[in-house]
mmCIF file of C-alpha atoms in Angstrom:
data_model
loop_
_atom_site.group_PDB
_atom_site.id
_atom_site.type_symbol
_atom_site.label_atom_id
_atom_site.label_comp_id
_atom_site.label_asym_id
_atom_site.label_seq_id
_atom_site.Cartn_x
_atom_site.Cartn_y
_atom_site.Cartn_z
ATOM 1 C CA MET A 50 -42.881 41.888 -19.017
ATOM 2 C CA VAL A 51 -41.022 45.115 -19.688
ATOM 3 C CA GLU A 52 -40.581 45.858 -23.384
ATOM 4 C CA ARG A 53 -37.440 47.191 -25.047
ATOM 5 C CA ASN A 54 -38.862 50.670 -25.646
ATOM 6 C CA ALA A 55 -39.666 51.075 -21.966
ATOM 7 C CA VAL A 56 -36.136 50.023 -21.005
ATOM 8 C CA LEU A 57 -34.545 52.479 -23.442
ATOM 9 C CA GLY A 58 -36.942 55.216 -22.359
ATOM 10 C CA VAL A 59 -36.152 54.843 -18.656
ATOM 11 C CA VAL A 60 -32.415 54.678 -19.334
ATOM 12 C CA SER A 61 -32.637 57.889 -21.418
ATOM 13 C CA VAL A 62 -34.609 59.709 -18.737
ATOM 14 C CA ALA A 63 -32.309 58.419 -15.992
ATOM 15 C CA LEU A 64 -29.250 59.694 -17.867
ATOM 16 C CA GLY A 65 -30.813 63.106 -18.402
ATOM 17 C CA MET A 66 -31.803 63.361 -14.751
ATOM 18 C CA VAL A 67 -28.524 62.177 -13.243
ATOM 19 C CA LEU A 68 -26.474 64.488 -15.498
ATOM 20 C CA SER A 69 -28.521 67.550 -14.534
ATOM 21 C CA PRO A 70 -27.142 69.378 -11.474
ATOM 22 C CA GLY A 71 -29.222 68.754 -8.364
ATOM 23 C CA PRO A 72 -28.942 68.082 -4.607
ATOM 24 C CA ASN A 73 -27.474 64.589 -5.025
ATOM 25 C CA MET A 74 -24.779 65.658 -7.478
ATOM 26 C CA MET A 75 -23.901 68.748 -5.445
ATOM 27 C CA TYR A 76 -23.528 66.728 -2.234
ATOM 28 C CA LEU A 77 -21.487 63.950 -3.828
ATOM 29 C CA VAL A 78 -19.184 66.348 -5.644
ATOM 30 C CA SER A 79 -18.645 68.552 -2.588
ATOM 31 C CA ARG A 80 -17.745 65.530 -0.462
ATOM 32 C CA SER A 81 -15.478 64.033 -3.114
ATOM 33 C CA ILE A 82 -13.603 67.296 -3.666
ATOM 34 C CA GLY A 83 -13.504 68.323 -0.008
ATOM 35 C CA GLN A 84 -12.906 64.970 1.713
ATOM 36 C CA GLY A 85 -11.730 62.546 -0.963
ATOM 37 C CA ARG A 86 -13.059 59.741 -3.124
ATOM 38 C CA ARG A 87 -13.717 57.357 -0.224
ATOM 39 C CA ALA A 88 -16.025 59.900 1.398
ATOM 40 C CA GLY A 89 -17.780 60.407 -1.928
ATOM 41 C CA LEU A 90 -18.367 56.668 -2.375
ATOM 42 C CA ILE A 91 -19.712 56.273 1.174
ATOM 43 C CA SER A 92 -22.046 59.192 0.524
ATOM 44 C CA LEU A 93 -23.123 57.513 -2.721
ATOM 45 C CA GLY A 94 -24.042 54.411 -0.712
ATOM 46 C CA GLY A 95 -26.516 56.542 1.234
ATOM 47 C CA VAL A 96 -27.922 58.008 -1.984
ATOM 48 C CA VAL A 97 -28.477 54.516 -3.426
ATOM 49 C CA ALA A 98 -30.242 53.475 -0.210
ATOM 50 C CA GLY A 99 -32.558 56.447 -0.708
ATOM 51 C CA PHE A 100 -33.344 55.259 -4.239
ATOM 52 C CA LEU A 101 -34.306 51.850 -2.851
ATOM 53 C CA VAL A 102 -36.690 53.462 -0.355
ATOM 54 C CA TYR A 103 -38.390 55.378 -3.181
ATOM 55 C CA LEU A 104 -38.474 52.250 -5.345
ATOM 56 C CA ALA A 105 -40.317 50.251 -2.692
ATOM 57 C CA ALA A 106 -42.695 53.008 -1.579
ATOM 58 C CA ALA A 107 -43.623 54.239 -5.051
ATOM 59 C CA ASN A 108 -44.182 50.848 -6.648
ATOM 60 C CA LEU A 109 -46.253 49.364 -3.850
ATOM 61 C CA GLY A 110 -48.679 52.275 -4.120
ATOM 62 C CA LEU A 111 -48.533 52.809 -7.879
ATOM 63 C CA ALA A 112 -49.069 49.144 -8.708
ATOM 64 C CA VAL A 113 -52.503 49.288 -7.106
ATOM 65 C CA LEU A 114 -53.343 52.743 -8.482
ATOM 66 C CA LEU A 115 -52.421 52.067 -12.106
ATOM 67 C CA ALA A 116 -54.140 48.713 -12.174
ATOM 68 C CA ALA A 117 -57.386 50.326 -10.996
ATOM 69 C CA PHE A 118 -57.149 53.597 -12.949
ATOM 70 C CA PRO A 119 -55.012 53.295 -16.122
ATOM 71 C CA GLN A 120 -56.093 56.816 -17.176
ATOM 72 C CA VAL A 121 -53.945 58.211 -14.362
ATOM 73 C CA LEU A 122 -50.974 57.609 -16.667
ATOM 74 C CA ALA A 123 -52.031 60.597 -18.809
ATOM 75 C CA VAL A 124 -51.843 62.917 -15.812
ATOM 76 C CA ILE A 125 -48.551 61.380 -14.715
ATOM 77 C CA ARG A 126 -47.112 61.813 -18.222
ATOM 78 C CA LEU A 127 -47.893 65.536 -18.360
ATOM 79 C CA ALA A 128 -46.637 66.162 -14.832
ATOM 80 C CA GLY A 129 -43.388 64.373 -15.607
ATOM 81 C CA ALA A 130 -42.926 66.338 -18.843
ATOM 82 C CA ALA A 131 -43.504 69.639 -17.028
ATOM 83 C CA TYR A 132 -40.908 68.757 -14.418
ATOM 84 C CA LEU A 133 -38.332 67.780 -17.037
ATOM 85 C CA LEU A 134 -38.894 71.156 -18.749
ATOM 86 C CA TRP A 135 -38.269 72.893 -15.422
ATOM 87 C CA LEU A 136 -35.021 70.933 -14.992
ATOM 88 C CA ALA A 137 -34.004 71.885 -18.540
ATOM 89 C CA TRP A 138 -34.479 75.565 -17.683
ATOM 90 C CA GLN A 139 -32.481 75.172 -14.472
ATOM 91 C CA ALA A 140 -29.633 73.732 -16.521
ATOM 92 C CA VAL A 141 -29.461 76.547 -19.087
ATOM 93 C CA ARG A 142 -30.643 79.606 -17.145
ATOM 94 C CA PRO A 143 -28.188 82.482 -16.662
ATOM 95 C CA GLY A 144 -26.402 82.797 -13.352
ATOM 96 C CA GLY A 145 -26.095 79.091 -12.590
ATOM 97 C CA VAL A 146 -23.200 77.934 -10.416
ATOM 98 C CA SER A 147 -21.061 74.943 -11.287
ATOM 99 C CA VAL A 148 -21.462 71.916 -9.039
ATOM 100 C CA PHE A 149 -17.731 71.362 -9.584
ATOM 101 C CA ALA A 150 -16.725 74.637 -7.909
ATOM 102 C CA VAL A 151 -14.246 73.908 -5.115
ATOM 103 C CA ARG A 152 -15.721 74.608 -1.667
ATOM 104 C CA ASP A 153 -14.371 74.114 1.852
ATOM 105 C CA VAL A 154 -16.393 71.510 3.770
ATOM 106 C CA PRO A 155 -15.712 70.085 7.252
ATOM 107 C CA PRO A 156 -14.823 66.360 7.354
ATOM 108 C CA ASP A 157 -17.561 63.955 8.448
ATOM 109 C CA SER A 158 -17.533 60.400 9.809
ATOM 110 C CA PRO A 159 -18.509 57.490 7.509
ATOM 111 C CA ARG A 160 -21.807 57.087 9.377
ATOM 112 C CA ARG A 161 -22.673 60.747 8.909
ATOM 113 C CA LEU A 162 -21.608 60.658 5.250
ATOM 114 C CA PHE A 163 -23.944 57.723 4.584
ATOM 115 C CA THR A 164 -26.809 59.275 6.552
ATOM 116 C CA MET A 165 -26.452 62.626 4.804
ATOM 117 C CA GLY A 166 -26.391 60.897 1.407
ATOM 118 C CA LEU A 167 -29.569 59.035 2.350
ATOM 119 C CA MET A 168 -31.366 62.143 3.617
ATOM 120 C CA THR A 169 -30.221 64.266 0.668
ATOM 121 C CA ASN A 170 -31.844 61.779 -1.690
ATOM 122 C CA LEU A 171 -35.004 61.232 0.370
ATOM 123 C CA LEU A 172 -35.596 64.983 0.567
ATOM 124 C CA ASN A 173 -34.790 65.543 -3.118
ATOM 125 C CA PRO A 174 -37.998 66.577 -4.956
ATOM 126 C CA LYS A 175 -36.311 65.683 -8.238
ATOM 127 C CA ILE A 176 -36.243 62.006 -7.254
ATOM 128 C CA ALA A 177 -39.742 62.053 -5.798
ATOM 129 C CA VAL A 178 -41.165 63.346 -9.071
ATOM 130 C CA LEU A 179 -39.035 60.869 -11.040
ATOM 131 C CA TYR A 180 -40.631 57.909 -9.269
ATOM 132 C CA VAL A 181 -44.143 59.293 -9.023
ATOM 133 C CA SER A 182 -44.531 61.078 -12.366
ATOM 134 C CA VAL A 183 -41.902 59.914 -14.859
ATOM 135 C CA ILE A 184 -41.035 56.225 -14.500
ATOM 136 C CA PRO A 185 -44.683 55.044 -14.129
ATOM 137 C CA GLN A 186 -45.551 56.251 -17.623
ATOM 138 C CA PHE A 187 -43.322 53.497 -19.030
ATOM 139 C CA VAL A 188 -45.399 50.842 -17.260
ATOM 140 C CA ASP A 189 -47.739 49.030 -19.670
ATOM 141 C CA VAL A 190 -50.758 47.661 -17.809
ATOM 142 C CA SER A 191 -51.534 45.333 -20.732
ATOM 143 C CA ARG A 192 -48.193 43.526 -20.325
ATOM 144 C CA GLY A 193 -49.019 41.972 -16.975
ATOM 145 C CA ASP A 194 -47.552 42.404 -13.494
ATOM 146 C CA VAL A 195 -47.470 46.180 -12.890
ATOM 147 C CA LEU A 196 -45.481 45.842 -9.677
ATOM 148 C CA LEU A 197 -42.774 43.753 -11.329
ATOM 149 C CA GLN A 198 -42.515 46.205 -14.234
ATOM 150 C CA GLY A 199 -42.129 49.106 -11.817
ATOM 151 C CA VAL A 200 -39.418 47.309 -9.851
ATOM 152 C CA VAL A 201 -37.467 46.403 -13.012
ATOM 153 C CA LEU A 202 -37.688 49.926 -14.444
ATOM 154 C CA GLY A 203 -36.804 51.498 -11.096
ATOM 155 C CA GLY A 204 -33.882 49.106 -10.789
ATOM 156 C CA LEU A 205 -32.624 50.264 -14.193
ATOM 157 C CA GLN A 206 -32.811 53.875 -13.049
ATOM 158 C CA ILE A 207 -30.847 53.036 -9.898
ATOM 159 C CA ALA A 208 -28.203 51.185 -11.925
ATOM 160 C CA VAL A 209 -27.766 54.159 -14.274
ATOM 161 C CA ALA A 210 -27.663 56.667 -11.398
ATOM 162 C CA ALA A 211 -25.174 54.595 -9.377
ATOM 163 C CA THR A 212 -22.879 54.069 -12.373
ATOM 164 C CA VAL A 213 -22.850 57.719 -13.442
ATOM 165 C CA ASN A 214 -22.568 59.068 -9.903
ATOM 166 C CA SER A 215 -19.700 56.714 -9.038
ATOM 167 C CA SER A 216 -17.872 57.971 -12.131
ATOM 168 C CA ILE A 217 -18.546 61.559 -11.047
ATOM 169 C CA VAL A 218 -17.249 60.817 -7.537
ATOM 170 C CA LEU A 219 -14.039 59.259 -8.855
ATOM 171 C CA ALA A 220 -13.432 62.037 -11.369
ATOM 172 C CA ALA A 221 -14.700 65.035 -9.362
ATOM 173 C CA GLY A 222 -11.298 66.378 -8.367
ATOM 174 C CA GLY A 223 -9.898 66.193 -11.876
ATOM 175 C CA VAL A 224 -13.048 67.630 -13.444
ATOM 176 C CA ALA A 225 -13.100 70.528 -10.998
ATOM 177 C CA GLY A 226 -9.491 71.347 -11.811
ATOM 178 C CA PHE A 227 -10.162 71.122 -15.544
ATOM 179 C CA LEU A 228 -13.319 73.276 -15.535
ATOM 180 C CA ALA A 229 -12.135 75.990 -13.157
ATOM 181 C CA PRO A 230 -10.195 77.940 -15.821
ATOM 182 C CA ARG A 231 -12.580 76.976 -18.658
ATOM 183 C CA PRO A 232 -16.037 78.537 -18.136
ATOM 184 C CA GLY A 233 -16.894 77.906 -21.793
ATOM 185 C CA TRP A 234 -16.760 74.141 -21.248
ATOM 186 C CA LEU A 235 -19.088 74.445 -18.278
ATOM 187 C CA ARG A 236 -21.610 76.456 -20.312
ATOM 188 C CA ALA A 237 -21.464 73.844 -23.073
ATOM 189 C CA GLN A 238 -22.158 71.050 -20.571
ATOM 190 C CA ARG A 239 -25.145 72.925 -19.183
ATOM 191 C CA LEU A 240 -26.552 73.569 -22.685
ATOM 192 C CA VAL A 241 -26.199 69.908 -23.689
ATOM 193 C CA THR A 242 -27.866 68.770 -20.470
ATOM 194 C CA GLY A 243 -30.692 71.282 -20.861
ATOM 195 C CA GLY A 244 -31.239 70.313 -24.489
ATOM 196 C CA MET A 245 -31.393 66.610 -23.589
ATOM 197 C CA LEU A 246 -33.931 67.207 -20.819
ATOM 198 C CA GLY A 247 -36.026 69.501 -23.011
ATOM 199 C CA ALA A 248 -36.164 66.951 -25.823
ATOM 200 C CA LEU A 249 -37.177 64.233 -23.382
ATOM 201 C CA ALA A 250 -39.905 66.462 -21.945
ATOM 202 C CA VAL A 251 -41.441 67.133 -25.357
ATOM 203 C CA THR A 252 -41.255 63.445 -26.276
ATOM 204 C CA ILE A 253 -42.890 62.397 -23.017
ATOM 205 C CA ALA A 254 -45.669 64.999 -23.332
ATOM 206 C CA VAL A 255 -46.871 63.465 -26.622
ATOM 207 C CA PRO A 256 -48.907 60.257 -26.123
ATOM 208 C CA GLY A 257 -46.753 57.364 -27.323
ATOM 209 C CA GLY A 258 -43.927 59.769 -28.091
ATOM 210 C CA VAL A 259 -41.173 57.784 -26.406
ATOM 211 C CA SER A 260 -42.227 54.545 -28.096
ATOM 212 C CA HIS A 261 -42.421 56.179 -31.543
ATOM 213 C CA LEU A 262 -39.059 57.858 -31.106
ATOM 214 C CA LEU A 263 -37.237 54.762 -29.921
ATOM 215 C CA ALA A 264 -38.932 52.456 -32.416
ATOM 216 C CA GLY A 265 -37.200 54.339 -35.198
#
């Protein structure tokens, strides 16, 4: 089954990804600030549904691929590391705009909120790469059922993303009000996020790097 190092590795990556500004966070925050917490939570329901679609599609295909060609993991590892480095740069680059900036948005119905959350996630390249290039590297073919490992690890990622995003939705209004007059705090958050993603990228790029790091 899934070993402890793989669990800790996926949780670490999931935290780094969900805390880095992207389409999902921007949509959830904009809805929460502009239309209230209920709208944000309904939108989050759509985002979680999108995760489940990726979980099913990616694992059904990857289970067969990795069982037949274990060497594909090396390519997946490097692609995932490169993408995490790109996210790290996006977090720290000059000129970035806070996802917590207050914006006027027209109110939407619950059905549209859910659908937009779903589509935002399905069309999010960040999540596509996460499931295709990052999570699979934590699958150990020698430990048995590849499909089951992928489902468990993907489920962990969804649990982390749902927990963090629900906290962001509930706190969005207060955070936006706190950060608006404090640009220094926003820069610090972006630097911490970028540093976390960069460290994860370097660790992932080295064969066995995540296991060696977490074993200590």
